[in-house]
XYZ file of C-alpha atoms in Angstrom:
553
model
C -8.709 20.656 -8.520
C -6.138 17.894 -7.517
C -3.264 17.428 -10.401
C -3.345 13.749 -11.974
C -0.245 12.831 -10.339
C -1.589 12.599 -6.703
C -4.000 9.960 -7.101
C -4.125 7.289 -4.768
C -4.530 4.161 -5.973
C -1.709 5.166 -8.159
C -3.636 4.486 -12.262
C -1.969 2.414 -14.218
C -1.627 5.075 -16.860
C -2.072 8.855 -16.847
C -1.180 11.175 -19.776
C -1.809 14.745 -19.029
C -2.740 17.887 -21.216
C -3.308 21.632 -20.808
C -6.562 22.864 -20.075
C -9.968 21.880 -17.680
C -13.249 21.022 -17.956
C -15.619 23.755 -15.620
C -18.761 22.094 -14.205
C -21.602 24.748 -14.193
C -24.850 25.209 -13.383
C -25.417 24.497 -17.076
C -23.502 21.122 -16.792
C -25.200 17.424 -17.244
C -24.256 14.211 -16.321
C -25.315 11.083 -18.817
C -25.257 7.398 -17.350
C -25.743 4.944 -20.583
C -27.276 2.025 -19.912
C -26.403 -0.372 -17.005
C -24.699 2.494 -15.504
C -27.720 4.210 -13.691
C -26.745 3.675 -9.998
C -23.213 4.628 -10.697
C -25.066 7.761 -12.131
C -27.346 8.356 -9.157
C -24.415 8.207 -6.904
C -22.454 10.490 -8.544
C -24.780 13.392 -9.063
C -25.993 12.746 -5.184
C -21.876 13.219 -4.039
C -21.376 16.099 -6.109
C -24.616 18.168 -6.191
C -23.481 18.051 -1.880
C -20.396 18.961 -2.850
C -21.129 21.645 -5.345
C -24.246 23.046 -5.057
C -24.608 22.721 -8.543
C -27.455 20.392 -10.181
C -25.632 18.213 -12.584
C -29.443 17.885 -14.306
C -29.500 14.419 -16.298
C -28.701 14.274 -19.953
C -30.756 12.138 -22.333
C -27.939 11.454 -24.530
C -23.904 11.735 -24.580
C -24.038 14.968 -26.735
C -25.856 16.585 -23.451
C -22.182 16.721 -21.500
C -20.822 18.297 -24.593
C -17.935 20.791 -22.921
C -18.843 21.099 -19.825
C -20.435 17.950 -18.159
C -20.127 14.225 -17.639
C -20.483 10.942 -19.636
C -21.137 7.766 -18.147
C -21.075 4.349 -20.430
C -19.861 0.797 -20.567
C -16.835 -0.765 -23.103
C -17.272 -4.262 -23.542
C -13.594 -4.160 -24.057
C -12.642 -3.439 -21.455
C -11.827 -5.817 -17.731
C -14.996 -6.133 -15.457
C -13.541 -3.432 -13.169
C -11.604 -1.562 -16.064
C -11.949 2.114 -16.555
C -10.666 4.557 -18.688
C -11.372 8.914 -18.257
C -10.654 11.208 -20.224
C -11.000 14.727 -19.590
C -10.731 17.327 -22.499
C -12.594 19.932 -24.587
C -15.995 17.479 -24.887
C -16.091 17.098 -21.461
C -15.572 14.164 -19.099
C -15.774 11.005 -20.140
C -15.501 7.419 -18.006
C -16.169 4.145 -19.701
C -15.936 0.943 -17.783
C -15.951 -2.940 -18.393
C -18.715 -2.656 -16.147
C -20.170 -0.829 -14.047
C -18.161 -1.600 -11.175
C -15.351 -0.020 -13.426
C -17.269 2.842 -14.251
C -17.707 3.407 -10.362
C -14.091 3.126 -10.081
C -13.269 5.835 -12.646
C -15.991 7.884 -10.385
C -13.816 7.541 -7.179
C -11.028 9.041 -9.691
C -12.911 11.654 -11.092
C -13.776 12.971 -7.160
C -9.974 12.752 -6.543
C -9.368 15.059 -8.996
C -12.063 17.402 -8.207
C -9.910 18.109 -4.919
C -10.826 17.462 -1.497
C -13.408 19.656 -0.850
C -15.307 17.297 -3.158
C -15.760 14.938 -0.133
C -17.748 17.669 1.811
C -21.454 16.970 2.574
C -22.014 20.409 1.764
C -20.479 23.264 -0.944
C -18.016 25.341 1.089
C -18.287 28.240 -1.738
C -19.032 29.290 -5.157
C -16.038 27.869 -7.632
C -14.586 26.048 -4.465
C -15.410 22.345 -6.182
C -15.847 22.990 -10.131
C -12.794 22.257 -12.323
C -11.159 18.189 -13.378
C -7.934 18.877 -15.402
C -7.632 17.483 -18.776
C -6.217 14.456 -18.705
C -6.377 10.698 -20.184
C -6.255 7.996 -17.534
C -6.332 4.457 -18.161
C -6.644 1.846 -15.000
C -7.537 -1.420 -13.632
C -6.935 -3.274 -10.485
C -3.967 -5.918 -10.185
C -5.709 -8.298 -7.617
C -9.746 -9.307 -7.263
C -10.396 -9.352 -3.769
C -8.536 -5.806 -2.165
C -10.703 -5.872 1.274
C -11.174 -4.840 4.769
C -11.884 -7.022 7.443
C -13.610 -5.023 10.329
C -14.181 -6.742 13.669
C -17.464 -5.481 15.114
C -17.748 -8.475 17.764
C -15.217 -7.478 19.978
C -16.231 -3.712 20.291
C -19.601 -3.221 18.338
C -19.581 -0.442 15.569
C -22.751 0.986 15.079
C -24.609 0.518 11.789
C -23.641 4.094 10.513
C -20.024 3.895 11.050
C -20.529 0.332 9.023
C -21.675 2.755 5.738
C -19.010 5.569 6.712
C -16.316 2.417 6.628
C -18.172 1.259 2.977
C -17.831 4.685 1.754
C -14.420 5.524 3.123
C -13.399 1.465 1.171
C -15.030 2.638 -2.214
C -13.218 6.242 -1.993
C -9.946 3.617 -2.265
C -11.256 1.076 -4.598
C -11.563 -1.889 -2.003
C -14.288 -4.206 -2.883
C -14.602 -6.803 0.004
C -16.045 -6.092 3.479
C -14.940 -8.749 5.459
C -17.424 -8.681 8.108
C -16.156 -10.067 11.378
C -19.679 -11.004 13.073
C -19.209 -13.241 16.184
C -16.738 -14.283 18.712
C -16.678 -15.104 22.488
C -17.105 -11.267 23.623
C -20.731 -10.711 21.436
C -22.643 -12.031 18.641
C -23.587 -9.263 16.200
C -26.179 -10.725 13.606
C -30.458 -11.109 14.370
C -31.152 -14.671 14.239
C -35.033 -14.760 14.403
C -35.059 -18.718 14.918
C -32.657 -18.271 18.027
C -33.709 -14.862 19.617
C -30.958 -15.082 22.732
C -28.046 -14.944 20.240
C -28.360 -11.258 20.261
C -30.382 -11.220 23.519
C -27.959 -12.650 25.958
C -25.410 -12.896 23.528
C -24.426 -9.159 22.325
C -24.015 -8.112 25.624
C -20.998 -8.458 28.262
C -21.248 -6.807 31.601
C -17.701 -5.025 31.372
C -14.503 -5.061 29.395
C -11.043 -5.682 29.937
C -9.404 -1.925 28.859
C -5.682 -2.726 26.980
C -4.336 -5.776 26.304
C -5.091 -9.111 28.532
C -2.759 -8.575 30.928
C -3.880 -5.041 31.763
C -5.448 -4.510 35.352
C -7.987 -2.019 34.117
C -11.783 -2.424 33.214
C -14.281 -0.688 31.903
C -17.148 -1.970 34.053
C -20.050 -0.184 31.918
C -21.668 -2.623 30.082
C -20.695 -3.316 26.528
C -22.676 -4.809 23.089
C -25.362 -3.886 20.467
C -26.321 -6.063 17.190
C -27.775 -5.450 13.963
C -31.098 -6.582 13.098
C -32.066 -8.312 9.673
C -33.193 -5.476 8.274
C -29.953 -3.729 9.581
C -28.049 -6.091 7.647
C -29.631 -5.943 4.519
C -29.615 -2.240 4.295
C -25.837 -3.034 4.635
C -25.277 -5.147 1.864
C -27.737 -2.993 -0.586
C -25.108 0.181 0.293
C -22.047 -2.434 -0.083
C -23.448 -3.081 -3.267
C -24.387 0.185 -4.525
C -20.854 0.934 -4.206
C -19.873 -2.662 -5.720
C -18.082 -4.037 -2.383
C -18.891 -7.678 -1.392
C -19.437 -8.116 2.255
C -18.754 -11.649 3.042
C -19.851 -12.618 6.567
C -17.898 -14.198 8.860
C -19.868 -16.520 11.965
C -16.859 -17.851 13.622
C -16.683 -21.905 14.599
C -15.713 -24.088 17.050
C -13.679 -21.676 18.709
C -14.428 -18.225 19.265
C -17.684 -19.194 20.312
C -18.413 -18.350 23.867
C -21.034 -16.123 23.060
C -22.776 -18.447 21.142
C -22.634 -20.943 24.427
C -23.903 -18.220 26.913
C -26.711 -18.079 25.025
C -27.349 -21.663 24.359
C -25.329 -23.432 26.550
C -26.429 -26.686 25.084
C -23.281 -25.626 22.545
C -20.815 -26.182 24.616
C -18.966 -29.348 25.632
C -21.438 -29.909 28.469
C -19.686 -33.131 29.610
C -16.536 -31.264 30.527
C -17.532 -27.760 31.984
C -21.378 -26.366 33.124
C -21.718 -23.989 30.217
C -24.525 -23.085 31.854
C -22.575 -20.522 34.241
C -20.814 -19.017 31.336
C -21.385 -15.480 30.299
C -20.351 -13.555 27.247
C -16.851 -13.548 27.352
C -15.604 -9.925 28.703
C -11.434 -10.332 27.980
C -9.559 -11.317 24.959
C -6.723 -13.983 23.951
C -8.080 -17.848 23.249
C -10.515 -19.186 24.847
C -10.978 -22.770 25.869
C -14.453 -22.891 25.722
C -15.502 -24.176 22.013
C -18.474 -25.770 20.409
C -19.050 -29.610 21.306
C -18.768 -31.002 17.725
C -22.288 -32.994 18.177
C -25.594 -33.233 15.643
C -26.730 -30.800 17.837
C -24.381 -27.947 16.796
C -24.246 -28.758 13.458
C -28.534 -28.099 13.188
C -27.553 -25.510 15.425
C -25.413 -23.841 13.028
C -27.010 -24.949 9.911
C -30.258 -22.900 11.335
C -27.998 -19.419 11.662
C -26.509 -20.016 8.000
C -29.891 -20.266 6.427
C -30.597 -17.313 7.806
C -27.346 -15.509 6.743
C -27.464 -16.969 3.642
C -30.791 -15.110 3.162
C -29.562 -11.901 4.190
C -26.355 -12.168 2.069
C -27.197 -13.568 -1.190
C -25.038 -14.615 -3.969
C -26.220 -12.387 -6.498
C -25.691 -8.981 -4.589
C -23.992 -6.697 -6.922
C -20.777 -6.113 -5.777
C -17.356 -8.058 -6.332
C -17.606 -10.232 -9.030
C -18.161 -13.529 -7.592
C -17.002 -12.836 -3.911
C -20.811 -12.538 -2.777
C -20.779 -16.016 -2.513
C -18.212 -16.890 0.284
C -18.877 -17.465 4.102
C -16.704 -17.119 6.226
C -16.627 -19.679 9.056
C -13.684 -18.454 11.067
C -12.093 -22.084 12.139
C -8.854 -20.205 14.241
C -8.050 -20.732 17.725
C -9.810 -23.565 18.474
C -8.016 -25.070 21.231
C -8.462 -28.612 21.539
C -8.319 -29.334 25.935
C -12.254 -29.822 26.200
C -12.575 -32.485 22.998
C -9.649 -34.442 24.513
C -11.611 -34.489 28.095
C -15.071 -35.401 26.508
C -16.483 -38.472 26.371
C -18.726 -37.526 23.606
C -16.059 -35.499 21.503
C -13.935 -38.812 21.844
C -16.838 -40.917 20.983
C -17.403 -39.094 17.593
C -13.611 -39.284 16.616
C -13.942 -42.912 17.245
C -17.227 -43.209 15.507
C -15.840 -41.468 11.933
C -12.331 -43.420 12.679
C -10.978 -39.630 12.439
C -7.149 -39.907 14.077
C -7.301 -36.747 16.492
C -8.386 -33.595 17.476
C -7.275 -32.123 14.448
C -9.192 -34.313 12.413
C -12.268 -33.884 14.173
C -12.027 -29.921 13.799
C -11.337 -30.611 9.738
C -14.528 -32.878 9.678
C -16.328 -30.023 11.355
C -15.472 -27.480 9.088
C -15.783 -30.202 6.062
C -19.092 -30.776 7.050
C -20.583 -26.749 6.600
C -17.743 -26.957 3.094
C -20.478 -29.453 1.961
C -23.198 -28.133 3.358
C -22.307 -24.283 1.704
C -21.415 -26.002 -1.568
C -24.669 -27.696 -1.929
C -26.428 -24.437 -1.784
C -23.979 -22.930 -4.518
C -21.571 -21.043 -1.779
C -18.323 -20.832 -0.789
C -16.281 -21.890 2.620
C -13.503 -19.426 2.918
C -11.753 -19.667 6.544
C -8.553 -18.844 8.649
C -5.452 -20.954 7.099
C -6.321 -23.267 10.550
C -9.115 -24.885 8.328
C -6.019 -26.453 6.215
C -5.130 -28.856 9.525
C -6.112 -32.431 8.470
C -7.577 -31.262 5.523
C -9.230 -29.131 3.323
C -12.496 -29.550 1.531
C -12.392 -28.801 -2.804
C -13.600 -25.103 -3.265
C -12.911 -23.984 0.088
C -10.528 -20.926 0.547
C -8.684 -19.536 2.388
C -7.387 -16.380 4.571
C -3.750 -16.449 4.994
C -3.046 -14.889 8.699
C -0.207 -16.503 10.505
C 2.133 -15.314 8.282
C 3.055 -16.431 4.575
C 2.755 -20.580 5.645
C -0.420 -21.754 5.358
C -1.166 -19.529 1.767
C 1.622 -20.770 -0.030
C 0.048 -24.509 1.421
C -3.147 -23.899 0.588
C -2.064 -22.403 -2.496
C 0.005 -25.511 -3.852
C -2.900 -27.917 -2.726
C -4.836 -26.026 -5.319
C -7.443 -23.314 -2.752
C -7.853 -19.808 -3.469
C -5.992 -17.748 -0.940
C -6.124 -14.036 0.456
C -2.822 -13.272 1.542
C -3.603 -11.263 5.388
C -0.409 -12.329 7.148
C -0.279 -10.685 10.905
C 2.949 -9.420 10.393
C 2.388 -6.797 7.938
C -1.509 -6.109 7.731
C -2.979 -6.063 11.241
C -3.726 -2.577 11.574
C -4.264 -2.944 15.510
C -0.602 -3.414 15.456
C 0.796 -0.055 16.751
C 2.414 2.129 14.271
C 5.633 3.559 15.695
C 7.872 2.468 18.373
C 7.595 5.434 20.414
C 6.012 5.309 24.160
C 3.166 7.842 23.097
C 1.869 5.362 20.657
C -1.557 3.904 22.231
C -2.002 0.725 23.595
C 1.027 -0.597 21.870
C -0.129 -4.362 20.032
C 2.342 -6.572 18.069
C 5.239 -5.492 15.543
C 5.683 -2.044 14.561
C 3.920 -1.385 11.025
C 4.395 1.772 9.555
C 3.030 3.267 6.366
C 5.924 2.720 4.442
C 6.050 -0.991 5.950
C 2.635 -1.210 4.585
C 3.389 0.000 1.062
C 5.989 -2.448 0.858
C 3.811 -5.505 1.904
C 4.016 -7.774 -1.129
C 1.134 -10.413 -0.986
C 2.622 -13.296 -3.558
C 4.844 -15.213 -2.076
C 8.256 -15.121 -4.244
C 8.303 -19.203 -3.805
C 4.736 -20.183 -5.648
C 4.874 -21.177 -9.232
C 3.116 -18.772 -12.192
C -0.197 -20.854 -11.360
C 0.170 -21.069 -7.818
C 0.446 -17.469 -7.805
C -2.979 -17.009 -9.798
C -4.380 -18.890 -6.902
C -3.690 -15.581 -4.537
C -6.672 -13.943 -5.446
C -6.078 -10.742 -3.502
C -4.886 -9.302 -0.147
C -7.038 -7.606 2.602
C -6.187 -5.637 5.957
C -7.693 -6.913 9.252
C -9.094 -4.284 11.901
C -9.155 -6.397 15.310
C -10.837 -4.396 17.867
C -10.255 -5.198 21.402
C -8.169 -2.167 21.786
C -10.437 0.293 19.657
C -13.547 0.567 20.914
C -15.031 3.544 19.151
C -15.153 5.493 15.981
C -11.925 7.430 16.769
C -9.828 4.765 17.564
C -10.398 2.608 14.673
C -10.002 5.645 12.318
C -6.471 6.108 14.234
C -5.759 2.157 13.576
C -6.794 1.966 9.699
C -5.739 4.978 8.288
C -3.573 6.093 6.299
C -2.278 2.431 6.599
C -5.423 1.168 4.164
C -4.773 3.834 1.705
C -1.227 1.775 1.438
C -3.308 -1.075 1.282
C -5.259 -0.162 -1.547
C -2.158 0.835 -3.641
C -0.926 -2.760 -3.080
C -3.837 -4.461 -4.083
C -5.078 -2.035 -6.742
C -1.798 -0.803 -8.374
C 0.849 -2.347 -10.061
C 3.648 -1.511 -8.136
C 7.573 -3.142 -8.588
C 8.953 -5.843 -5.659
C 8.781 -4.124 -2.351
C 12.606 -2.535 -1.981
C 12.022 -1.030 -5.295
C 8.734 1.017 -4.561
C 9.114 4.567 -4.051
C 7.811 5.057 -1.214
C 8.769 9.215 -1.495
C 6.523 9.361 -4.169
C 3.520 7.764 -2.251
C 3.988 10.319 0.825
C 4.137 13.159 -1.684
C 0.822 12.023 -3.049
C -0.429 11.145 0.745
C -0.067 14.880 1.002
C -2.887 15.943 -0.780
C -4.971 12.275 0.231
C -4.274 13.616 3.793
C -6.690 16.524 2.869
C -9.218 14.405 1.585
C -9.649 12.248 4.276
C -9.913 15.409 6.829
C -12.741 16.373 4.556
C -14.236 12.814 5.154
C -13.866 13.720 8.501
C -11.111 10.612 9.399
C -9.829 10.604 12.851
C -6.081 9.264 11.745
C -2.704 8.746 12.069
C -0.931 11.922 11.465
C 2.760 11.550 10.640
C 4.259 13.411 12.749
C 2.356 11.544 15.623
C -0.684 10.998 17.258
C -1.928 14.076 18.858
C -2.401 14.806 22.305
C -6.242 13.125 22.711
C -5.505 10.776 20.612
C -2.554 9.098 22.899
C -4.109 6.861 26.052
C -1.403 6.700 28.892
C -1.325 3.981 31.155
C -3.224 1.397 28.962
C -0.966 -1.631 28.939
C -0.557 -3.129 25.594
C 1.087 -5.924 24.001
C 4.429 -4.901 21.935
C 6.881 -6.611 20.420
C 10.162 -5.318 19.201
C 12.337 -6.411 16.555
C 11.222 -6.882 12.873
C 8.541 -9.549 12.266
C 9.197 -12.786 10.494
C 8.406 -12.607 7.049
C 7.632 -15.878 6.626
């Protein structure tokens, strides 16, 4: 049994009495109606936990004393929840049944950490919830992860492990990074050597860019359709919106390897390029012809198929694609005759323009089949189509822009939520990328700009961390990146917590205390705070730091 005050997402409320409610072998669970799958997935967590049955009740009365309750309040928020624990038993009623799930992930909390185990560890070792009354609900709508599987692939399974270890911390939006130059990730049946020449690179640059060293076994993997919609039904059993991200007209490479028609074919012969095997920019990006925009239009349909709009999961956030729209450098347009023909043909005045007319063009094309563009704050350069968001990564800029000229944002600035940023200064910190973040730098990430008006501000509609991966290319080293720095995160986005100097941060490590334990019971590879421990270190691997304090701007 964990005590009420070491819950993380901190609840909004939490009044605490004496006393517990025992779960037995006698003990039922009830799920009223609409609240069935939140009902199925509780009994499966704890009957591994437990041992015990948790048999379904036919009506409330069944958990009388010693069992479990399940029902909706209309009045309360869409992911609202309240529990209450006391001599009737345990009872969690949501807006919805997202916020019935959410007072779930509570309930488990408080059942102690051994109630993460696949398996019961011993009789009476997972039985007791203290009596207590908590009343909750988030503070922004879209608390996400964004997890880059193009650069390293992560196998399907780790994909659910990462959905489960998000809904254990009341995240709702996957933010899944599919393509970039080093693989494409996603079946396309109408274009079969996107994933067959295009998810595989013969080697990989190991550390940063500048590092000497390679890993010259050969690197990739993808998910087929059926992969991916096995994804999004577990996403949305656990009511997280994956949004998918196909990244355009930079980041592209693999994309061009494949079908090197892509590529600006008047300036360089795509035809000898191969999936890209380093990192940084690269200057090889889509020709912006009719031919890439069927191209592309062909891969949405199909994502749009295996993503729909109605999956359960966030409200609303089901229906945004990502389309990437960073880094495109502009050296190839400027040399290419038929890049410079089509800026001259739409009397666009650059570059820039021509990139905002490319990403305008798949705004209209999204919005016409009732979706959503959301891209990197690049997208705003020479214009932004209505509806379109936003993701807010160079810093504080372009969200409070976008914000102002009236686009949703989700505040992700580099500076303070890239968890492949290294975590300490020290040398035995592995390959060392960008700023120091800490935890407590993380808790005290505040994601509304001080400077945006009452309804500017309602335009931030949440925050998310992004998980890069060129320098964690397995299980282990992502685990090491994300964590605990997402369960900091998800206090941010979930909690409301005062401005950032006046957040007590002691508080949230005495509570990490007892999260710690829970996430060795998940079985979490991270960050301990005293250091990383000896195999977790990698010597010699050149990174990419940079000292001093980042801009916060």
């Amino acid at each position: 049994m964990t005590s009420p005050t070491e819950l993380i997402p901190a609840p909004r409320s939490v009044v605490a009495g004496p006393g517990e409610v025992r779960l037995t072998e006698y003990s039922r669970l009830y799920a009223g109606p609409a609240t069935e799958g939140v009902g199925h997935w509780l009994r499966t967590v704890l009957r591994q936990a437990t041992g015990l049955p948790l048999h379904e009740g036919r009506e409330l009365d069944d958990t009388d004393g010693d069992g479990i309750g399940l029902r909706l309040d209309p009045g309360l928020g869409p992911e609202e929840y309240r529990l209450v624990s006391d001599w009737t038993g345990v009872l969690i009623e949501g807006g919805s049944a997202a916020g019935v799930f959410r007072g779930a992930q509570t309930l488990r909390q408080l059942l102690g950490p051994d109630a993460y185990r696949r398996a019961p560890l011993g009789r009476d070792r997972v039985r007791a919830v203290p009596h207590v009354t908590i009343e909750d609900a988030p503070r922004f709508r879209w608390r996400g992860l964004m997890l880059d599987v193009a650069r390293h692939f992560t196998p399907k399974e780790g994909v659910l492990r990462y959905l489960d270890l998000m809904a254990a911390h009341k995240l709702n939006v996957l933010h899944f990074h599919l393509t970039d130059d080093q693989g494409w990730r996603i079946e396309i049946e109408r274009y079969p050597r996107l994933t067959e020449v295009g998810s595989w690179r013969a080697r990989t640059k190991l550390g940063h860019r500048a590092s000497p060293l390679w890993n010259d076994t050969p690197h990739g993997g993808h998910y087929t359709q059926d992969d991916i919609r096995e994804i999004v039904a577990y996403a949305a059993e656990r009511h997280i919106a994956v949004v998918p991200e196909i990244d355009v007209p930079g980041h592209s490479q693999a994309a061009i390897a494949a079908y090197p028609e892509l590529g600006n074919t008047d300036v360089v012969d795509t035809s000898s390029l191969t999936v890209w095997d380093t990192w940084g920019i690269n200057p090889n990006v889509l020709a912006p012809t009719d031919t890439t925009l069927r191209f592309y239009e062909g891969v949405l349909e199909e994502v749009l198929e295996l993503f729909p709009a109605d999956a359960t999961g966030a409200p609303g956030y089901s229906s945004f694609v990502h389309i990437g729209g960073d880094e495109c450098p502009k050296n190839q347009w400027r040399a290419s005759d038929i890049a410079q023909k089509r800026i001259a043909d739409l009397g666009l005045a650059d570059e820039d323009a021509l990139q905002s007319w490319f990403i305008g063009h798949f705004a209209g094309w999204l919005a016409e089949r009732g979706r959503r563009l959301i891209g990197w704050d690049e997208i705003l350069q020479g214009g932004l189509a209505p509806g379109a968001a936003v993701s807010s990564w160079r810093g504080y800029a372009g969200g409070v822009a976008a914000a102002r000229a009236g686009h949703d944002v989700v505040m992700c600035p580099e500076q303070h939520v890239y968890l492949d940023h290294r975590q300490d200064a020290g040398p035995e910190e592995p390959v060392p990328i960008g700023y120091v973040r800490t935890l407590e730098d993380v808790y005290r990430f505040e994601p509304v700009p001080a400077e945006l008006t009452p309804e500017e501000a309602g335009r931030v509609l949440g925050t998310q961390a992004n998980a890069w991966s060129e320098v964690t290319e397995n299980q282990a080293r992502v685990d090491y990146q994300v964590f605990p720095r997402l369960a900091a995160l998800a206090e941010v986005a979930w909690s409301t917590l005062p401005t950032p100097a006046e957040r007590d941060f002691a508080d949230f490590e005495r509570r990490m205390a007892a999260h710690y334990r829970r996430l060795d019971a998940l079985g979490v590879a991270y960050r301990p705070p005293t250091g990383p421990l000896p195999w977790q270190r990698r010597p010699g691997v050149l990174g990419r730091p940079i000292d001093g304090t980042p801009p916060n701007r």
